[in-house]
């Protein structure tokens, strides 16, 4: 079942992200130029995964979907680690931006595997507007 989080959903605050996810301001409408620079600094795979998330604002997307739809399908590795490795490539751009990571992630519930990712609708709007302005 597809699950969407609205802007005010309390689950945004219950994410599993650590350093880089809470220690800087959230992206806002004043960050269009900063978002455009951020996008240019991403490695190709990180940008592809992030753009997939942007096209689905608020939708919780399991790591296996990201592997299947963006990263060329499964391989020998763990999909959760594969996606996390790709997204860790955002760390320099995030640090330079002065903002937090522009996505949230949640560990799998007990007895399940993999992580789930989503971009807050307001953050997606900033990045989509930045792309349109380029």
Short mmCIF file of C-alpha atoms in Angstrom, two decimals:
data_model
loop_
_atom_site.label_atom_id
_atom_site.label_comp_id
_atom_site.label_asym_id
_atom_site.label_seq_id
_atom_site.Cartn_x
_atom_site.Cartn_y
_atom_site.Cartn_z
CA UNK A 1 0.00 0.00 0.00
CA UNK A 2 1.32 3.43 -0.94
CA UNK A 3 1.62 5.83 1.97
CA UNK A 4 1.88 9.61 1.72
CA UNK A 5 2.81 11.98 4.52
CA UNK A 6 1.20 15.41 4.46
CA UNK A 7 3.27 18.42 5.45
CA UNK A 8 2.03 18.50 9.06
CA UNK A 9 2.31 14.74 9.69
CA UNK A 10 4.04 14.01 13.01
CA UNK A 11 6.01 11.15 11.41
CA UNK A 12 8.37 13.67 9.79
CA UNK A 13 9.77 14.31 13.29
CA UNK A 14 10.02 10.57 14.02
CA UNK A 15 12.55 9.80 11.28
CA UNK A 16 15.68 7.72 11.84
CA UNK A 17 18.13 10.28 10.47
CA UNK A 18 20.95 11.31 12.73
CA UNK A 19 23.70 13.83 12.09
CA UNK A 20 22.85 16.12 9.19
CA UNK A 21 19.12 15.55 9.50
CA UNK A 22 18.36 17.77 12.51
CA UNK A 23 21.34 20.03 13.11
CA UNK A 24 20.66 22.71 10.48
CA UNK A 25 17.64 24.64 9.22
CA UNK A 26 15.06 22.96 6.98
CA UNK A 27 14.99 23.98 3.31
CA UNK A 28 12.56 26.82 2.60
CA UNK A 29 11.34 29.07 -0.23
CA UNK A 30 14.26 31.44 0.34
CA UNK A 31 16.68 28.64 -0.62
CA UNK A 32 16.07 28.38 -4.39
CA UNK A 33 19.59 29.44 -5.34
CA UNK A 34 21.11 27.30 -2.58
CA UNK A 35 19.03 24.30 -3.81
CA UNK A 36 20.22 24.81 -7.40
CA UNK A 37 23.85 24.75 -6.23
CA UNK A 38 23.17 21.71 -4.05
CA UNK A 39 21.81 19.79 -7.04
CA UNK A 40 24.87 20.57 -9.17
CA UNK A 41 27.16 19.21 -6.44
CA UNK A 42 25.53 15.77 -6.25
CA UNK A 43 27.11 12.65 -7.71
CA UNK A 44 25.03 11.25 -10.60
CA UNK A 45 23.48 8.34 -8.70
CA UNK A 46 22.68 10.48 -5.65
CA UNK A 47 21.00 13.02 -7.91
CA UNK A 48 18.98 10.30 -9.66
CA UNK A 49 17.73 8.87 -6.37
CA UNK A 50 16.95 12.33 -5.01
CA UNK A 51 15.11 13.35 -8.19
CA UNK A 52 12.99 10.20 -7.95
CA UNK A 53 12.07 11.18 -4.39
CA UNK A 54 11.31 14.74 -5.56
CA UNK A 55 8.89 13.44 -8.20
CA UNK A 56 7.01 11.71 -5.37
CA UNK A 57 6.74 14.35 -2.61
CA UNK A 58 5.54 12.99 0.69
CA UNK A 59 5.43 9.38 -0.54
CA UNK A 60 7.21 6.82 1.59
CA UNK A 61 9.45 4.87 -0.80
CA UNK A 62 11.10 1.62 0.23
CA UNK A 63 14.78 1.16 -0.61
CA UNK A 64 14.00 -1.79 -2.88
CA UNK A 65 11.89 0.48 -5.10
CA UNK A 66 14.78 2.94 -5.35
CA UNK A 67 17.15 0.11 -6.29
CA UNK A 68 14.71 -1.26 -8.89
CA UNK A 69 13.60 2.05 -10.43
CA UNK A 70 16.75 4.16 -10.16
CA UNK A 71 19.85 2.08 -9.47
CA UNK A 72 19.47 -0.56 -12.16
CA UNK A 73 17.91 -3.37 -10.16
CA UNK A 74 19.14 -5.74 -7.49
CA UNK A 75 22.65 -7.05 -7.20
CA UNK A 76 24.42 -9.13 -4.59
CA UNK A 77 24.25 -6.39 -1.96
CA UNK A 78 21.68 -5.30 0.58
CA UNK A 79 19.31 -2.70 -0.97
CA UNK A 80 19.22 -0.65 2.26
CA UNK A 81 23.01 -0.33 2.35
CA UNK A 82 23.17 0.36 -1.37
CA UNK A 83 20.75 3.29 -1.17
CA UNK A 84 22.35 4.59 2.04
CA UNK A 85 25.75 4.48 0.35
CA UNK A 86 24.49 6.44 -2.64
CA UNK A 87 22.79 9.07 -0.47
CA UNK A 88 25.82 9.43 1.79
CA UNK A 89 27.40 11.07 -1.26
CA UNK A 90 25.27 14.10 -0.46
CA UNK A 91 27.25 14.90 2.68
CA UNK A 92 29.60 17.50 1.15
CA UNK A 93 26.77 19.31 -0.64
CA UNK A 94 24.68 19.23 2.54
CA UNK A 95 27.50 20.59 4.63
CA UNK A 96 28.20 23.40 2.17
CA UNK A 97 24.51 24.28 1.89
CA UNK A 98 24.12 25.10 5.57
CA UNK A 99 20.86 23.13 5.51
CA UNK A 100 19.86 19.66 6.65
CA UNK A 101 19.60 16.69 4.31
CA UNK A 102 16.58 17.33 2.07
CA UNK A 103 15.08 13.87 2.68
CA UNK A 104 13.96 11.80 5.66
CA UNK A 105 14.43 8.10 6.23
CA UNK A 106 13.00 5.51 8.58
CA UNK A 107 14.44 2.17 9.64
CA UNK A 108 12.32 -0.89 8.90
CA UNK A 109 9.97 -2.00 11.66
CA UNK A 110 10.98 -5.00 13.76
CA UNK A 111 10.84 -8.14 11.64
CA UNK A 112 11.11 -6.26 8.32
CA UNK A 113 14.08 -5.35 6.17
CA UNK A 114 15.22 -2.16 4.48
CA UNK A 115 14.67 1.52 5.01
CA UNK A 116 12.00 3.88 3.71
CA UNK A 117 12.68 7.37 2.32
CA UNK A 118 10.59 10.48 1.64
CA UNK A 119 10.93 14.19 0.87
CA UNK A 120 8.68 16.63 2.69
CA UNK A 121 6.32 18.30 0.17
CA UNK A 122 7.54 21.82 1.02
CA UNK A 123 11.17 20.77 0.48
CA UNK A 124 10.30 19.07 -2.81
CA UNK A 125 8.66 22.32 -3.94
CA UNK A 126 11.90 24.24 -3.29
CA UNK A 127 14.02 21.81 -5.30
CA UNK A 128 11.52 21.48 -8.14
CA UNK A 129 11.33 25.28 -8.42
CA UNK A 130 15.14 25.43 -8.38
CA UNK A 131 15.26 22.93 -11.26
CA UNK A 132 12.73 24.95 -13.25
CA UNK A 133 14.71 28.15 -12.75
CA UNK A 134 17.92 26.69 -14.20
#
